[in-house]
Amino acid sequence: MVESGWFSRAGFGLFVHWDHASQQGIEVSWPLVGRSLVSDPSARDIVSVAQYQSSATTFDPRHWDAPSLATLARTSGAQYIVFTTRHHAGFSMFHTRASDFSIEHTPYRADITRQLIEAARAEGLRIGLYYSLSDWHHPDYPAFQESDKPYVFEHYRRPSTEAWSRYLDYVRTQLTELLTGYGPVDLVWFDGQWERTAEEWRAAELRQLVASLQPDAIVNDRLPGQGDYDTPEQFLPTKPPGRAWELCLTMNDSWGWRPQDTNYKSPHLLARYLADVVSRGGNLLLNVSPTGDGSLPDVQVSLLEQIGAWITSHRDAIIGVRPAPAAVDFHGPATTRDDRLYLFLLDRPQESVVVRGVPIRRVRRVSLIGTGRELRHHVPLAALDEHLLGTDLLGELLIDAPEPTGALVDVIAIEFESA
Ligand code: GLC
């Protein structure tokens, strides 16, 4: 697995999807083109283009509190925040000289992106900026119109060559603003790439631009052909990508605030995703959706607090770890750090927990994270094995099934004597 610096073992990050249209309680961007990312037809939120964009003029999120969100992110165990500075609908959540269609020209005026970046940095979090390559509002893109409906994938209206080159200037200007005006940026999260080819985007040049302005920043795979890591969305790949990766996941079925979407995942399921992801070498980027007034919905705060409490008490097994060595055979996620192996008990074990392919002669202690209680275990050694040489002999360990502690997922820690 090719690692990518701090990112490869970050474990957990927070995604924030927000737009002026959150005032209308509809998904970010997609309602404008009359599509939904969810198969539920009632989730389409179809509105006219004009209706979608009408709430830009009234955007005044008085309850937005960037420091609280950043604190919540940190206390829930997140190592980084990724924020939608501009989504496909084209509204910039930052001050930009490239367009009037931004937060600066709303009753709120203040630069929300700056507020969040400063708050995140104050909490010691890494900064990721989401930026949509496509812009359904920009005249040179060209802007999406009612007459373009229905939105059909792979059938996009193209502008003239001159308009396209002006559009690319706009993208470069905005990226330059984002990457020079806000201090160090750790990650650029591109999106909306599918409407054009890598050549049309001049993807390699954009990568160059990022590298020249923020040499340490990494870039996701949605800048075609240029990414440092992969971004599977909404499902766990059964075969993990061969390089750094991150699963982006919604708590319910929507990225933006949609009050009618109450299909929230349980805290246990979220913990399960996190365990599965980190045990396969990825990070979980879990999304929250501020409402139109800037507050975070209670249900999302509560979910973050619950998963956060679990991460905090099981941090050693989740943050800064690697997948268990390939030799380890365990029916569930397993991670490793230094001389320890962590086994996630997704399902309640019967009698004993069995793990194979571990250095049985070096087992020092087996315990349950959280309570720290030692667990009885034994190695079913054959007489023959006793005579096999070497302390690195890999074999089978049987651990007495622990009583559940009440944690979202219980985790067993096995400590080994150093080789
Ligand atoms: C998608 C969507 C979008 C969401 C995102 C997150 O491609 O278009 O609304 O921002 O990816 O992964």
mmCIF file of C-alpha atoms and ligand atoms in Angstrom, residues 15 17 27-30 37 84 87-88 130 132 136 189-194 220 222 231-234 248-250 255-256 285 287, ligand 1:
data_model
loop_
_atom_site.group_PDB
_atom_site.id
_atom_site.type_symbol
_atom_site.label_atom_id
_atom_site.label_comp_id
_atom_site.label_asym_id
_atom_site.label_seq_id
_atom_site.Cartn_x
_atom_site.Cartn_y
_atom_site.Cartn_z
ATOM 1 C CA PHE A 15 -16.993 16.384 5.845
ATOM 2 C CA HIS A 17 -21.706 20.048 3.078
ATOM 3 C CA GLU A 27 -29.953 18.640 -1.115
ATOM 4 C CA VAL A 28 -26.891 20.625 -2.140
ATOM 5 C CA SER A 29 -26.855 21.421 -5.917
ATOM 6 C CA TRP A 30 -28.630 18.363 -7.301
ATOM 7 C CA LEU A 37 -28.301 10.975 -5.546
ATOM 8 C CA THR A 84 -17.525 22.653 0.575
ATOM 9 C CA HIS A 87 -20.309 22.993 -4.751
ATOM 10 C CA HIS A 88 -21.666 22.301 -8.267
ATOM 11 C CA TYR A 130 -13.727 20.766 -1.288
ATOM 12 C CA SER A 132 -16.263 21.506 -7.493
ATOM 13 C CA TRP A 136 -23.825 24.979 -12.941
ATOM 14 C CA TRP A 189 -10.950 17.706 -2.424
ATOM 15 C CA PHE A 190 -11.979 18.090 -6.066
ATOM 16 C CA ASP A 191 -15.389 16.977 -7.307
ATOM 17 C CA GLY A 192 -17.744 17.453 -10.252
ATOM 18 C CA GLN A 193 -15.102 16.176 -12.660
ATOM 19 C CA TRP A 194 -17.353 13.817 -14.614
ATOM 20 C CA ASN A 220 -8.026 13.470 -4.208
ATOM 21 C CA ARG A 222 -11.470 13.416 -8.649
ATOM 22 C CA THR A 231 -12.500 8.417 -2.689
ATOM 23 C CA PRO A 232 -15.099 5.654 -2.803
ATOM 24 C CA GLU A 233 -18.448 7.221 -1.960
ATOM 25 C CA GLN A 234 -21.240 5.769 0.195
ATOM 26 C CA CYS A 248 -16.978 9.500 2.241
ATOM 27 C CA LEU A 249 -20.237 8.702 3.927
ATOM 28 C CA THR A 250 -23.428 10.497 4.874
ATOM 29 C CA TRP A 255 -25.122 15.476 1.905
ATOM 30 C CA GLY A 256 -27.000 18.706 2.575
ATOM 31 C CA LEU A 285 -14.864 11.005 6.084
ATOM 32 C CA ASN A 287 -20.538 14.106 6.629
HETATM 33 C C1 GLC B 1 -20.740 13.640 -5.384
HETATM 34 C C2 GLC B 1 -21.842 14.608 -5.399
HETATM 35 C C3 GLC B 1 -21.923 15.455 -4.266
HETATM 36 C C4 GLC B 1 -21.169 15.189 -3.041
HETATM 37 C C5 GLC B 1 -19.995 14.341 -3.216
HETATM 38 C C6 GLC B 1 -19.375 13.798 -2.015
HETATM 39 O O1 GLC B 1 -20.164 13.351 -6.508
HETATM 40 O O2 GLC B 1 -22.083 15.219 -6.613
HETATM 41 O O3 GLC B 1 -23.099 16.142 -4.094
HETATM 42 O O4 GLC B 1 -20.614 16.404 -2.733
HETATM 43 O O5 GLC B 1 -19.829 13.654 -4.335
HETATM 44 O O6 GLC B 1 -18.574 12.715 -2.253
#
